[in-house]
PDB file of C-alpha atoms in Angstrom:
ATOM      1  CA  MET A   1     -37.225 -39.746  14.462  1.00 59.00           C
ATOM      2  CA  PHE A   2     -36.403 -36.423  12.803  1.00 73.00           C
ATOM      3  CA  GLU A   3     -34.926 -37.945   9.629  1.00 78.00           C
ATOM      4  CA  ARG A   4     -38.141 -37.222   7.692  1.00 82.00           C
ATOM      5  CA  LEU A   5     -37.373 -33.527   8.193  1.00 81.00           C
ATOM      6  CA  LEU A   6     -34.036 -33.809   6.374  1.00 85.00           C
ATOM      7  CA  PRO A   7     -34.060 -32.056   3.002  1.00 90.00           C
ATOM      8  CA  HIS A   8     -32.305 -33.706   0.091  1.00 92.00           C
ATOM      9  CA  GLN A   9     -30.698 -30.349  -0.674  1.00 93.00           C
ATOM     10  CA  LEU A  10     -30.095 -27.172   1.294  1.00 90.00           C
ATOM     11  CA  VAL A  11     -29.631 -23.863  -0.560  1.00 95.00           C
ATOM     12  CA  GLY A  12     -29.672 -20.177   0.302  1.00 95.00           C
ATOM     13  CA  THR A  13     -32.375 -19.064  -2.140  1.00 97.00           C
ATOM     14  CA  VAL A  14     -34.264 -20.400  -5.142  1.00 98.00           C
ATOM     15  CA  PHE A  15     -31.667 -18.624  -7.274  1.00 98.00           C
ATOM     16  CA  ASP A  16     -29.037 -21.050  -5.913  1.00 97.00           C
ATOM     17  CA  ILE A  17     -30.851 -24.165  -7.161  1.00 98.00           C
ATOM     18  CA  ASP A  18     -28.812 -26.035  -9.763  1.00 97.00           C
ATOM     19  CA  LEU A  19     -31.438 -26.366 -12.484  1.00 97.00           C
ATOM     20  CA  ALA A  20     -29.116 -28.283 -14.811  1.00 96.00           C
ATOM     21  CA  SER A  21     -28.559 -30.879 -12.098  1.00 96.00           C
ATOM     22  CA  LEU A  22     -32.313 -31.244 -11.580  1.00 97.00           C
ATOM     23  CA  ALA A  23     -32.840 -31.706 -15.300  1.00 97.00           C
ATOM     24  CA  SER A  24     -30.131 -34.381 -15.398  1.00 96.00           C
ATOM     25  CA  MET A  25     -32.002 -36.196 -12.586  1.00 96.00           C
ATOM     26  CA  GLY A  26     -35.099 -36.323 -14.796  1.00 97.00           C
ATOM     27  CA  VAL A  27     -36.925 -33.593 -12.895  1.00 98.00           C
ATOM     28  CA  ARG A  28     -39.514 -31.781 -14.992  1.00 98.00           C
ATOM     29  CA  GLY A  29     -41.621 -30.082 -12.330  1.00 98.00           C
ATOM     30  CA  ILE A  30     -41.101 -27.740  -9.409  1.00 98.00           C
ATOM     31  CA  ILE A  31     -43.644 -27.595  -6.613  1.00 98.00           C
ATOM     32  CA  THR A  32     -42.796 -24.467  -4.692  1.00 98.00           C
ATOM     33  CA  ASP A  33     -43.952 -22.781  -1.546  1.00 97.00           C
ATOM     34  CA  LEU A  34     -44.690 -19.050  -1.752  1.00 97.00           C
ATOM     35  CA  ASP A  35     -44.096 -17.127   1.468  1.00 94.00           C
ATOM     36  CA  ASN A  36     -40.458 -16.855   2.529  1.00 93.00           C
ATOM     37  CA  THR A  37     -39.483 -19.123  -0.369  1.00 97.00           C
ATOM     38  CA  LEU A  38     -40.198 -17.059  -3.500  1.00 98.00           C
ATOM     39  CA  VAL A  39     -40.790 -13.703  -1.777  1.00 96.00           C
ATOM     40  CA  SER A  40     -41.204 -12.496   1.803  1.00 94.00           C
ATOM     41  CA  ALA A  41     -44.577 -13.078   3.424  1.00 90.00           C
ATOM     42  CA  ARG A  42     -45.512  -9.409   3.023  1.00 91.00           C
ATOM     43  CA  THR A  43     -44.353  -8.986  -0.576  1.00 94.00           C
ATOM     44  CA  PRO A  44     -47.540  -9.148  -2.669  1.00 95.00           C
ATOM     45  CA  LEU A  45     -46.019  -9.607  -6.137  1.00 96.00           C
ATOM     46  CA  ALA A  46     -42.981 -11.224  -7.723  1.00 97.00           C
ATOM     47  CA  THR A  47     -39.784  -9.194  -7.829  1.00 97.00           C
ATOM     48  CA  PRO A  48     -38.106  -8.547 -11.199  1.00 97.00           C
ATOM     49  CA  GLU A  49     -35.312 -10.947 -10.185  1.00 97.00           C
ATOM     50  CA  LEU A  50     -37.838 -13.680  -9.398  1.00 98.00           C
ATOM     51  CA  ILE A  51     -39.704 -13.099 -12.667  1.00 98.00           C
ATOM     52  CA  ALA A  52     -36.418 -13.521 -14.563  1.00 98.00           C
ATOM     53  CA  TRP A  53     -35.670 -16.727 -12.632  1.00 98.00           C
ATOM     54  CA  LEU A  54     -39.142 -18.136 -13.321  1.00 98.00           C
ATOM     55  CA  ASP A  55     -38.735 -17.305 -17.022  1.00 97.00           C
ATOM     56  CA  LYS A  56     -35.420 -19.188 -17.004  1.00 97.00           C
ATOM     57  CA  VAL A  57     -37.026 -22.154 -15.220  1.00 98.00           C
ATOM     58  CA  LYS A  58     -39.795 -22.319 -17.825  1.00 96.00           C
ATOM     59  CA  SER A  59     -37.350 -21.873 -20.726  1.00 96.00           C
ATOM     60  CA  LEU A  60     -35.447 -24.920 -19.474  1.00 97.00           C
ATOM     61  CA  GLY A  61     -38.630 -26.961 -19.744  1.00 96.00           C
ATOM     62  CA  PHE A  62     -39.661 -27.091 -16.102  1.00 98.00           C
ATOM     63  CA  GLN A  63     -43.287 -26.728 -15.071  1.00 98.00           C
ATOM     64  CA  VAL A  64     -44.027 -24.830 -11.864  1.00 98.00           C
ATOM     65  CA  VAL A  65     -46.907 -24.953  -9.417  1.00 98.00           C
ATOM     66  CA  ILE A  66     -47.222 -22.934  -6.211  1.00 98.00           C
ATOM     67  CA  LEU A  67     -48.356 -24.939  -3.195  1.00 98.00           C
ATOM     68  CA  SER A  68     -49.084 -22.680  -0.242  1.00 97.00           C
ATOM     69  CA  ASN A  69     -50.766 -22.936   3.125  1.00 94.00           C
ATOM     70  CA  ASN A  70     -51.764 -19.293   2.728  1.00 94.00           C
ATOM     71  CA  ASN A  71     -55.257 -18.236   1.634  1.00 96.00           C
ATOM     72  CA  LEU A  72     -56.713 -17.994  -1.863  1.00 97.00           C
ATOM     73  CA  THR A  73     -56.575 -14.180  -2.000  1.00 97.00           C
ATOM     74  CA  ARG A  74     -52.849 -14.017  -1.157  1.00 96.00           C
ATOM     75  CA  VAL A  75     -51.775 -16.853  -3.442  1.00 98.00           C
ATOM     76  CA  ALA A  76     -53.976 -15.864  -6.406  1.00 98.00           C
ATOM     77  CA  LYS A  77     -52.809 -12.240  -6.280  1.00 97.00           C
ATOM     78  CA  PHE A  78     -49.222 -13.472  -6.569  1.00 98.00           C
ATOM     79  CA  ALA A  79     -49.578 -16.389  -9.002  1.00 98.00           C
ATOM     80  CA  GLU A  80     -52.189 -15.221 -11.526  1.00 97.00           C
ATOM     81  CA  PRO A  81     -50.112 -12.352 -13.023  1.00 97.00           C
ATOM     82  CA  LEU A  82     -47.321 -14.892 -13.586  1.00 97.00           C
ATOM     83  CA  GLY A  83     -49.610 -17.470 -15.189  1.00 97.00           C
ATOM     84  CA  ILE A  84     -48.525 -20.073 -12.644  1.00 98.00           C
ATOM     85  CA  PRO A  85     -51.031 -22.650 -11.402  1.00 98.00           C
ATOM     86  CA  PHE A  86     -51.466 -22.697  -7.636  1.00 98.00           C
ATOM     87  CA  ILE A  87     -53.034 -24.532  -4.742  1.00 98.00           C
ATOM     88  CA  PRO A  88     -53.889 -22.325  -1.741  1.00 98.00           C
ATOM     89  CA  ALA A  89     -54.846 -23.450   1.774  1.00 97.00           C
ATOM     90  CA  ALA A  90     -52.858 -26.628   1.075  1.00 96.00           C
ATOM     91  CA  ARG A  91     -52.655 -27.915   4.643  1.00 95.00           C
ATOM     92  CA  LYS A  92     -49.069 -29.068   4.153  1.00 94.00           C
ATOM     93  CA  PRO A  93     -47.612 -31.496   5.178  1.00 93.00           C
ATOM     94  CA  PHE A  94     -50.723 -33.583   4.386  1.00 94.00           C
ATOM     95  CA  ASN A  95     -50.522 -35.582   1.148  1.00 95.00           C
ATOM     96  CA  LYS A  96     -53.683 -34.361  -0.579  1.00 97.00           C
ATOM     97  CA  ALA A  97     -52.322 -31.063  -1.887  1.00 96.00           C
ATOM     98  CA  PHE A  98     -49.006 -32.619  -2.970  1.00 98.00           C
ATOM     99  CA  LYS A  99     -51.015 -35.173  -4.979  1.00 98.00           C
ATOM    100  CA  GLN A 100     -53.039 -32.315  -6.493  1.00 97.00           C
ATOM    101  CA  ALA A 101     -49.826 -30.524  -7.444  1.00 98.00           C
ATOM    102  CA  LEU A 102     -48.449 -33.629  -9.150  1.00 98.00           C
ATOM    103  CA  ASN A 103     -51.741 -34.037 -11.010  1.00 97.00           C
ATOM    104  CA  LEU A 104     -51.625 -30.408 -12.162  1.00 96.00           C
ATOM    105  CA  LEU A 105     -48.111 -31.017 -13.452  1.00 97.00           C
ATOM    106  CA  GLY A 106     -49.036 -34.388 -14.956  1.00 97.00           C
ATOM    107  CA  LEU A 107     -45.925 -35.883 -13.359  1.00 98.00           C
ATOM    108  CA  LYS A 108     -44.902 -38.715 -11.052  1.00 97.00           C
ATOM    109  CA  ALA A 109     -43.165 -38.012  -7.734  1.00 97.00           C
ATOM    110  CA  GLU A 110     -39.738 -38.920  -9.123  1.00 97.00           C
ATOM    111  CA  GLN A 111     -40.139 -36.243 -11.813  1.00 98.00           C
ATOM    112  CA  ALA A 112     -40.741 -33.338  -9.426  1.00 98.00           C
ATOM    113  CA  VAL A 113     -39.111 -31.503  -6.540  1.00 98.00           C
ATOM    114  CA  VAL A 114     -40.519 -29.553  -3.632  1.00 98.00           C
ATOM    115  CA  VAL A 115     -38.910 -26.217  -2.792  1.00 98.00           C
ATOM    116  CA  GLY A 116     -39.740 -24.510   0.477  1.00 96.00           C
ATOM    117  CA  ASP A 117     -38.471 -22.800   3.599  1.00 93.00           C
ATOM    118  CA  GLN A 118     -39.995 -25.041   6.285  1.00 89.00           C
ATOM    119  CA  MET A 119     -38.949 -28.484   7.419  1.00 87.00           C
ATOM    120  CA  MET A 120     -42.312 -29.147   9.100  1.00 87.00           C
ATOM    121  CA  THR A 121     -44.445 -28.430   6.040  1.00 91.00           C
ATOM    122  CA  ASP A 122     -42.474 -28.455   2.800  1.00 96.00           C
ATOM    123  CA  VAL A 123     -39.777 -31.022   3.552  1.00 95.00           C
ATOM    124  CA  LEU A 124     -41.925 -33.389   5.609  1.00 94.00           C
ATOM    125  CA  GLY A 125     -44.786 -33.249   3.118  1.00 96.00           C
ATOM    126  CA  GLY A 126     -42.499 -33.719   0.136  1.00 97.00           C
ATOM    127  CA  ARG A 127     -40.607 -36.624   1.663  1.00 95.00           C
ATOM    128  CA  ARG A 128     -43.841 -38.348   2.658  1.00 94.00           C
ATOM    129  CA  MET A 129     -44.798 -38.301  -1.032  1.00 95.00           C
ATOM    130  CA  GLY A 130     -41.401 -39.531  -2.231  1.00 95.00           C
ATOM    131  CA  LEU A 131     -40.437 -36.155  -3.721  1.00 97.00           C
ATOM    132  CA  HIS A 132     -36.941 -34.699  -3.837  1.00 97.00           C
ATOM    133  CA  THR A 133     -36.897 -31.816  -1.341  1.00 97.00           C
ATOM    134  CA  ILE A 134     -34.953 -28.555  -1.439  1.00 97.00           C
ATOM    135  CA  LEU A 135     -34.917 -26.361   1.657  1.00 94.00           C
ATOM    136  CA  VAL A 136     -34.191 -22.652   1.207  1.00 96.00           C
ATOM    137  CA  THR A 137     -33.260 -20.150   3.885  1.00 92.00           C
ATOM    138  CA  PRO A 138     -36.354 -18.124   4.819  1.00 90.00           C
ATOM    139  CA  ILE A 139     -36.342 -14.678   3.187  1.00 90.00           C
ATOM    140  CA  ALA A 140     -37.760 -12.642   6.100  1.00 78.00           C
ATOM    141  CA  ARG A 141     -38.412 -14.455   9.370  1.00 69.00           C
ATOM    142  CA  ALA A 142     -39.662 -11.253  11.003  1.00 67.00           C
ATOM    143  CA  GLU A 143     -42.720 -11.375   8.728  1.00 73.00           C
ATOM    144  CA  GLU A 144     -43.795 -14.902   9.705  1.00 69.00           C
ATOM    145  CA  GLY A 145     -47.168 -15.630  11.273  1.00 73.00           C
ATOM    146  CA  TRP A 146     -47.702 -17.371  14.591  1.00 73.00           C
ATOM    147  CA  GLY A 147     -48.167 -20.823  13.024  1.00 76.00           C
ATOM    148  CA  THR A 148     -44.844 -20.613  11.236  1.00 77.00           C
ATOM    149  CA  ARG A 149     -43.155 -19.350  14.395  1.00 76.00           C
ATOM    150  CA  MET A 150     -44.452 -22.436  16.218  1.00 79.00           C
ATOM    151  CA  ASN A 151     -43.089 -24.673  13.447  1.00 76.00           C
ATOM    152  CA  ARG A 152     -39.718 -22.931  13.755  1.00 77.00           C
ATOM    153  CA  ARG A 153     -39.522 -23.962  17.417  1.00 79.00           C
ATOM    154  CA  VAL A 154     -39.973 -27.619  16.476  1.00 73.00           C
ATOM    155  CA  GLU A 155     -37.483 -27.169  13.622  1.00 78.00           C
ATOM    156  CA  LYS A 156     -34.934 -25.792  16.086  1.00 78.00           C
ATOM    157  CA  ILE A 157     -35.227 -28.947  18.207  1.00 75.00           C
ATOM    158  CA  ALA A 158     -35.032 -31.171  15.124  1.00 76.00           C
ATOM    159  CA  LEU A 159     -32.026 -29.279  13.780  1.00 76.00           C
ATOM    160  CA  SER A 160     -30.218 -29.659  17.091  1.00 78.00           C
ATOM    161  CA  ARG A 161     -30.821 -33.409  17.168  1.00 76.00           C
ATOM    162  CA  LEU A 162     -29.960 -33.925  13.498  1.00 76.00           C
ATOM    163  CA  THR A 163     -26.762 -31.919  13.911  1.00 76.00           C
ATOM    164  CA  LYS A 164     -25.731 -33.954  16.986  1.00 78.00           C
ATOM    165  CA  GLN A 165     -26.305 -37.139  14.970  1.00 79.00           C
ATOM    166  CA  GLY A 166     -24.183 -35.773  12.109  1.00 79.00           C
ATOM    167  CA  LEU A 167     -27.150 -35.920   9.727  1.00 76.00           C
ATOM    168  CA  TRP A 168     -27.712 -32.242   8.932  1.00 76.00           C
ATOM    169  CA  PRO A 169     -26.476 -31.541   5.388  1.00 62.00           C
ATOM    170  CA  ASP A 170     -23.984 -28.898   4.411  1.00 52.00           C
ATOM    171  CA  LYS A 171     -24.970 -26.474   1.653  1.00 47.00           C
ATOM    172  CA  GLY A 172     -25.580 -28.474  -1.520  1.00 45.00           C
ATOM    173  CA  ASP A 173     -26.467 -32.142  -1.773  1.00 43.00           C
ATOM    174  CA  LYS A 174     -27.057 -34.181   1.374  1.00 42.00           C
TER     175      LYS A 174
END
């Protein structure tokens, strides 16, 4: 039942993603969540470390789009200075915004990955679309809103069941 919440990869932060491995898989696009994935929910702009990582990602030929359930004001304030396309109020895990993201990238599902910090939104939505999913450890759980906190409760149950079944991946590839 909870298998659709299993990420294909589990990493600490976006900085731990093996970009060379993604490229060798034919991946050309990264659909990424914003809050608690790229920066904490209360960090308005990209950190210098994140800017350097995004520059590296782009220099390796990857396209990036931010797909966030947060509002237009929050997402635009973050993404526009970076020149990164974005989709706010995405209503993840529903398919519509993931399809929009793929269209923005001009890619098929097998050519893109989803990076995010939530099993209930990022992983479930990505898997439903046939995308490779990468789950990162949330940056600052204390800054999460009530909706995310509710999702975390369901994730805790799912994680317990997946662990008991021996399905929860170790760090790295599942």
